[in-house]
Short mmCIF file of C-alpha atoms and ligand atoms in Angstrom, two decimals:
data_model
loop_
_atom_site.label_atom_id
_atom_site.label_comp_id
_atom_site.label_asym_id
_atom_site.label_seq_id
_atom_site.Cartn_x
_atom_site.Cartn_y
_atom_site.Cartn_z
CA MET A 186 22.85 4.95 -2.14
CA ASP A 187 21.36 7.46 -4.56
CA LEU A 188 17.75 6.45 -5.14
CA LYS A 189 17.54 8.92 -8.06
CA LEU A 190 14.16 10.26 -7.04
CA ALA A 191 14.75 14.01 -7.34
CA ASP A 192 13.02 14.32 -10.72
CA LYS A 193 10.32 11.73 -10.07
CA THR A 194 6.65 12.04 -9.13
CA ALA A 195 5.05 9.46 -6.86
CA LEU A 196 1.42 8.84 -5.95
CA VAL A 197 0.88 7.11 -2.63
CA THR A 198 -2.75 6.22 -2.00
CA ALA A 199 -4.44 5.86 1.41
CA ALA A 200 -1.68 7.90 2.97
CA SER A 201 -3.12 9.99 5.80
CA ARG A 202 -1.67 7.55 8.35
CA GLY A 203 0.07 4.19 8.74
CA LEU A 204 2.10 2.54 5.99
CA GLY A 205 0.91 4.96 3.30
CA PHE A 206 1.89 8.00 5.36
CA ALA A 207 5.33 6.60 6.21
CA THR A 208 5.93 5.76 2.56
CA ALA A 209 4.82 9.17 1.29
CA LYS A 210 7.08 10.80 3.85
CA ALA A 211 10.04 8.63 2.85
CA PHE A 212 9.58 9.51 -0.85
CA ALA A 213 9.36 13.19 0.06
CA GLY A 214 12.48 12.84 2.19
CA GLU A 215 14.32 11.53 -0.88
CA GLY A 216 13.31 14.61 -2.87
CA ALA A 217 10.47 13.20 -4.97
CA ARG A 218 7.32 15.16 -5.76
CA VAL A 219 4.58 13.28 -3.88
CA PHE A 220 0.82 13.16 -4.22
CA LEU A 221 -1.09 11.61 -1.31
CA CYS A 222 -4.73 10.64 -1.26
CA SER A 223 -7.11 9.63 1.47
CA ARG A 224 -10.84 9.97 2.17
CA SER A 225 -10.81 12.62 4.85
CA GLY A 226 -9.80 16.20 3.96
CA PRO A 227 -8.66 17.33 7.43
CA ALA A 228 -6.60 14.17 8.07
CA LEU A 229 -5.01 14.51 4.64
CA LEU A 230 -4.16 18.17 5.13
CA HIS A 231 -2.58 17.35 8.48
CA ALA A 232 -0.52 14.57 6.85
CA VAL A 233 0.67 16.83 4.01
CA GLU A 234 1.70 19.57 6.44
CA ARG A 235 3.56 17.11 8.64
CA ILE A 236 5.47 15.69 5.68
CA GLN A 237 6.34 19.13 4.34
CA ASN A 238 7.54 20.31 7.75
CA GLU A 239 9.44 17.17 8.66
CA THR A 240 11.17 16.68 5.29
CA GLY A 241 11.51 20.29 4.12
CA ASN A 242 10.04 19.22 0.76
CA ALA A 243 7.29 21.60 -0.38
CA LEU A 244 6.32 19.45 -3.38
CA VAL A 245 3.80 17.38 -1.42
CA TYR A 246 0.13 17.53 -2.39
CA GLY A 247 -3.00 15.99 -0.89
CA ILE A 248 -6.09 15.10 -2.92
CA VAL A 249 -9.20 13.69 -1.29
CA ALA A 250 -10.22 10.39 -2.91
CA ASP A 251 -11.77 7.10 -1.88
CA VAL A 252 -9.85 4.47 -3.86
CA SER A 253 -12.79 2.07 -3.78
CA LEU A 254 -14.71 4.46 -6.07
CA SER A 255 -14.02 4.66 -9.80
CA ALA A 256 -15.21 8.29 -10.07
CA ASP A 257 -12.88 9.37 -7.26
CA ILE A 258 -9.90 7.75 -8.96
CA GLU A 259 -10.69 9.52 -12.24
CA GLU A 260 -10.98 12.85 -10.42
CA LEU A 261 -7.72 12.12 -8.57
CA PHE A 262 -5.86 11.71 -11.86
CA ALA A 263 -7.53 14.78 -13.35
CA GLN A 264 -6.23 16.82 -10.42
CA ILE A 265 -2.74 15.32 -10.62
CA GLN A 266 -2.60 16.01 -14.35
CA ALA A 267 -3.43 19.64 -13.72
CA VAL A 268 0.01 19.82 -12.05
CA VAL A 269 2.18 17.25 -13.88
CA PRO A 270 1.77 15.17 -17.08
CA GLY A 271 1.53 11.97 -15.07
CA ILE A 272 3.07 9.94 -12.28
CA ASP A 273 6.27 7.94 -12.50
CA ILE A 274 5.73 5.85 -9.38
CA LEU A 275 2.46 4.35 -8.20
CA ILE A 276 2.19 3.03 -4.67
CA ASN A 277 -1.12 1.21 -4.38
CA ASN A 278 -2.34 1.13 -0.82
CA ALA A 279 -5.84 1.05 0.69
CA GLY A 280 -7.45 0.43 4.02
CA GLY A 281 -7.90 -3.21 4.95
CA PRO A 282 -11.27 -4.89 4.41
CA PRO A 283 -13.17 -5.85 7.58
CA ALA A 284 -12.08 -8.89 9.57
CA GLY A 285 -14.32 -11.95 9.55
CA ALA A 286 -14.70 -15.62 8.64
CA PHE A 287 -16.61 -17.05 5.66
CA ASP A 288 -19.98 -17.41 7.39
CA GLY A 289 -20.01 -13.77 8.47
CA VAL A 290 -19.54 -12.30 5.00
CA ASP A 291 -22.48 -11.52 2.73
CA ASP A 292 -22.45 -10.57 -0.96
CA GLU A 293 -22.35 -6.88 -0.24
CA LEU A 294 -19.21 -7.22 1.90
CA TRP A 295 -17.58 -9.33 -0.81
CA GLN A 296 -18.37 -6.67 -3.43
CA ARG A 297 -17.08 -3.85 -1.25
CA ALA A 298 -13.83 -5.65 -0.49
CA PHE A 299 -13.43 -6.40 -4.23
CA SER A 300 -13.70 -2.67 -5.02
CA LEU A 301 -11.41 -1.64 -2.17
CA SER A 302 -8.64 -4.21 -2.38
CA LEU A 303 -8.53 -5.36 -6.01
CA MET A 304 -10.37 -2.95 -8.31
CA SER A 305 -8.58 0.03 -6.77
CA VAL A 306 -5.29 -1.45 -7.97
CA VAL A 307 -6.73 -2.18 -11.43
CA ARG A 308 -8.12 1.33 -11.86
CA LEU A 309 -5.15 3.23 -10.46
CA THR A 310 -2.78 1.18 -12.59
CA ARG A 311 -4.87 1.73 -15.73
CA LEU A 312 -4.73 5.50 -15.34
CA SER A 313 -1.01 5.51 -14.49
CA LEU A 314 0.13 3.47 -17.47
CA PRO A 315 -0.24 5.85 -20.44
CA HIS A 316 2.37 8.27 -19.03
CA MET A 317 4.67 5.48 -17.82
CA ARG A 318 4.50 3.71 -21.19
CA GLN A 319 5.08 6.93 -23.10
CA GLN A 320 8.23 7.73 -21.14
CA MET A 321 9.34 4.09 -21.01
CA TRP A 322 9.80 4.20 -17.23
CA GLY A 323 7.57 3.35 -14.32
CA ARG A 324 7.49 1.67 -10.95
CA ILE A 325 4.41 0.15 -9.34
CA VAL A 326 4.44 -1.22 -5.80
CA ASN A 327 1.30 -2.89 -4.53
CA PHE A 328 0.86 -3.15 -0.78
CA THR A 329 -0.82 -6.37 0.30
CA SER A 330 -0.08 -8.50 3.37
CA SER A 331 1.99 -11.47 4.48
CA SER A 332 -1.32 -13.33 3.87
CA VAL A 333 -0.36 -13.62 0.20
CA LYS A 334 2.08 -16.31 1.35
CA GLN A 335 0.18 -17.66 4.35
CA PRO A 336 -3.53 -16.85 4.88
CA ILE A 337 -4.41 -15.29 8.24
CA GLU A 338 -7.24 -16.63 10.39
CA ASN A 339 -10.47 -14.58 10.43
CA LEU A 340 -9.40 -12.34 7.53
CA ILE A 341 -11.16 -14.10 4.66
CA LEU A 342 -11.74 -10.98 2.57
CA SER A 343 -8.15 -9.84 2.84
CA ASN A 344 -6.80 -13.36 2.20
CA THR A 345 -8.88 -13.64 -0.97
CA PHE A 346 -8.38 -10.29 -2.67
CA ARG A 347 -4.73 -9.74 -1.76
CA THR A 348 -3.73 -12.94 -3.49
CA GLY A 349 -5.65 -11.53 -6.46
CA VAL A 350 -3.41 -8.47 -6.32
CA ALA A 351 -0.35 -10.71 -6.22
CA GLY A 352 -1.55 -12.59 -9.34
CA LEU A 353 -2.37 -9.33 -11.10
CA SER A 354 1.04 -7.89 -10.23
CA LYS A 355 2.97 -10.88 -11.57
CA SER A 356 0.95 -10.76 -14.80
CA LEU A 357 1.53 -7.01 -15.14
CA ALA A 358 5.26 -7.41 -14.48
CA LEU A 359 5.44 -9.69 -17.53
CA GLU A 360 3.26 -7.47 -19.73
CA LEU A 361 4.98 -4.22 -18.80
CA ALA A 362 8.65 -5.22 -18.69
CA LYS A 363 9.13 -4.10 -22.29
CA TYR A 364 8.25 -0.55 -21.21
CA ASN A 365 10.71 -0.65 -18.30
CA ILE A 366 7.76 -0.57 -15.90
CA LEU A 367 8.61 -2.71 -12.87
CA VAL A 368 5.80 -4.11 -10.75
CA ASN A 369 6.26 -5.61 -7.30
CA VAL A 370 4.23 -6.58 -4.27
CA LEU A 371 5.14 -5.63 -0.74
CA GLY A 372 3.57 -7.59 2.09
CA PRO A 373 3.67 -6.29 5.65
CA GLY A 374 3.68 -8.84 8.44
CA LYS A 375 2.98 -6.96 11.67
CA ILE A 376 3.92 -3.31 11.41
CA SER A 377 2.95 -0.97 14.27
CA THR A 378 0.09 1.08 12.84
CA ASP A 379 -3.45 1.95 13.93
CA ARG A 380 -4.76 -0.92 11.80
CA VAL A 381 -2.66 -3.49 13.64
CA ALA A 382 -3.71 -2.06 17.01
CA GLU A 383 -7.37 -2.35 15.89
CA LEU A 384 -6.90 -5.98 14.85
CA ASP A 385 -5.24 -6.77 18.18
CA LYS A 386 -8.21 -5.19 19.94
CA ILE A 387 -10.67 -7.32 17.94
CA ARG A 388 -8.68 -10.44 18.76
CA ALA A 389 -8.63 -9.54 22.44
CA VAL A 390 -12.44 -9.28 22.40
CA HIS A 391 -12.65 -12.72 20.70
CA THR A 392 -10.25 -14.47 23.07
CA GLY A 393 -11.04 -12.63 26.30
CA GLU A 394 -7.35 -11.70 26.76
CA SER A 395 -5.97 -8.20 27.24
CA GLU A 396 -4.64 -6.29 24.24
CA GLN A 397 -1.19 -6.43 25.80
CA GLN A 398 -1.38 -10.24 26.02
CA VAL A 399 -2.51 -10.47 22.40
CA LYS A 400 0.35 -8.23 21.27
CA HIS A 401 2.87 -10.17 23.32
CA GLN A 402 1.70 -13.46 21.77
CA SER A 403 1.93 -11.99 18.25
CA GLU A 404 5.40 -10.68 18.90
CA SER A 405 6.63 -13.99 20.25
CA ALA A 406 5.69 -15.64 16.92
CA ILE A 407 7.97 -13.21 15.05
CA PRO A 408 11.63 -14.30 14.86
CA LEU A 409 12.77 -10.68 15.34
CA GLY A 410 10.55 -10.58 18.45
CA ARG A 411 8.74 -7.30 17.78
CA TYR A 412 6.39 -5.49 15.43
CA GLY A 413 8.12 -3.59 12.64
CA SER A 414 8.01 0.18 12.34
CA PRO A 415 6.25 1.97 9.44
CA GLU A 416 9.64 3.48 8.55
CA GLU A 417 11.20 0.01 8.19
CA PHE A 418 8.40 -0.93 5.81
CA ALA A 419 8.57 2.36 3.89
CA ALA A 420 12.31 1.94 3.26
CA MET A 421 11.62 -1.13 1.10
CA ALA A 422 8.67 0.52 -0.64
CA VAL A 423 10.84 3.47 -1.62
CA PHE A 424 13.68 1.28 -2.84
CA LEU A 425 11.37 -0.86 -5.01
CA GLY A 426 9.73 2.31 -6.34
CA SER A 427 12.98 4.09 -7.10
CA ALA A 428 15.36 4.22 -10.03
CA ALA A 429 17.90 2.42 -7.84
CA ASN A 430 15.74 -0.64 -8.43
CA GLY A 431 16.50 -1.48 -12.01
CA TYR A 432 16.13 -5.25 -12.12
CA ILE A 433 13.56 -6.44 -9.55
CA THR A 434 10.11 -7.03 -10.98
CA GLY A 435 7.29 -9.52 -10.47
CA GLN A 436 8.40 -10.21 -6.91
CA THR A 437 6.50 -10.43 -3.65
CA VAL A 438 8.65 -9.14 -0.81
CA LEU A 439 7.55 -9.57 2.78
CA VAL A 440 8.59 -7.09 5.45
CA ASP A 441 7.66 -9.35 8.34
CA GLY A 442 10.62 -9.86 10.70
CA GLY A 443 10.74 -13.51 9.58
CA LEU A 444 7.09 -14.22 10.54
CA VAL A 445 6.16 -16.33 7.50
CA ARG A 446 8.11 -19.59 7.38
CA SER A 447 7.61 -20.44 3.70
CA LEU A 448 10.53 -20.20 1.25
P1 NAD B 155 -4.18 2.08 8.62
O1 NAD B 155 -5.60 1.71 8.90
O2 NAD B 155 -3.31 2.53 9.73
O3 NAD B 155 -4.13 3.22 7.47
C1 NAD B 155 -4.94 3.09 6.36
C2 NAD B 155 -4.98 4.38 5.57
O4 NAD B 155 -5.81 4.15 4.45
C3 NAD B 155 -5.57 5.56 6.30
O5 NAD B 155 -4.87 6.71 5.91
C4 NAD B 155 -6.99 5.61 5.75
O6 NAD B 155 -7.55 6.91 5.83
C5 NAD B 155 -6.76 5.20 4.33
N1 NAD B 155 -7.90 4.61 3.65
C6 NAD B 155 -8.68 3.61 4.10
N2 NAD B 155 -9.60 3.29 3.18
C7 NAD B 155 -9.40 4.13 2.13
C8 NAD B 155 -10.05 4.29 0.89
N3 NAD B 155 -11.10 3.55 0.55
N4 NAD B 155 -9.60 5.25 0.06
C9 NAD B 155 -8.54 6.01 0.41
N5 NAD B 155 -7.90 5.91 1.56
C10 NAD B 155 -8.33 4.97 2.43
O7 NAD B 155 -3.58 0.80 7.89
P2 NAD B 155 -2.05 0.34 7.70
O8 NAD B 155 -1.62 -0.48 8.84
O9 NAD B 155 -1.25 1.49 7.26
O10 NAD B 155 -2.20 -0.70 6.51
C11 NAD B 155 -2.28 -0.32 5.15
C12 NAD B 155 -2.74 -1.54 4.38
O11 NAD B 155 -1.84 -2.63 4.63
C13 NAD B 155 -4.12 -2.01 4.82
O12 NAD B 155 -4.81 -2.53 3.73
C14 NAD B 155 -3.81 -3.13 5.80
O13 NAD B 155 -4.84 -4.06 5.90
C15 NAD B 155 -2.58 -3.72 5.13
N6 NAD B 155 -1.79 -4.49 6.09
C16 NAD B 155 -1.15 -3.86 7.10
C17 NAD B 155 -0.39 -4.61 8.00
C18 NAD B 155 0.37 -3.95 9.10
O14 NAD B 155 1.14 -4.64 9.75
N7 NAD B 155 0.19 -2.68 9.36
C19 NAD B 155 -0.31 -6.00 7.85
C20 NAD B 155 -0.98 -6.61 6.82
C21 NAD B 155 -1.71 -5.84 5.92
#
């Protein structure tokens, strides 16, 4: 299938590792110009070099930015617009907020998670839209979690703000359809990244089991019997963000190996 990405520019946020990295690499592999951002300069540089070397695409750029900060997002767009008029494809990703249950979360943690998980999407979308509207074409894919369909124990911040992103995305899909800007949500179930390994470790500490036991239990709850790979997740992100997707908008798609049982 031709994803028609050769003349497109994508921004993938939080992309020095994990799902963001795999997605940025997949876009680059399809010939798109790709901007990556992340908070750490050395990690970002390493990611950009890896993608360039492994895909043979030189049009890959890294810009240091913390997506929870408004000023960083404005600077990110200023730097992008020094190279291109704007981005065609926005992949909104960010690190996950800390794990925890209601009683362990104070106002400051709520505010920080709000900025990281919800306001980042609002701000990045706001700055992407003028160019997308002007050219009457755009794709926005917001990474959330399978928790938008089924909340996950001990992740109250994530459960709360990611459903906010899902509501925002559906509303935007309706508002932006007339500009041919398609907005979708992609929810990972359990994809093998550092973040998932960290969560397994936390759970092992809570339950007193080994990390291997925790992973085995998680895998046995997944109909496909294993964690997904970042590449399997990225394939759907790239399709939804491509010109090959002409008619899917306002949807929440889970890449979860069948984990969530809801329709
Ligand atoms: P990860 O921790 O492996 O990678 C996160 C990336 O985000 C890193 O590159 C990190 O440097 C960057 N980052 C973190 N905070 C940032 C910020 N404020 N500004 C810019 N960059 C930032 O995580 P992952 O597994 O790739 O997951 C990505 C997102 O998907 C997270 O929000 C995670 O909670 C969510 N998620 C992942 C899974 C999964 O199975 N991997 C499941 C559910 C939800």
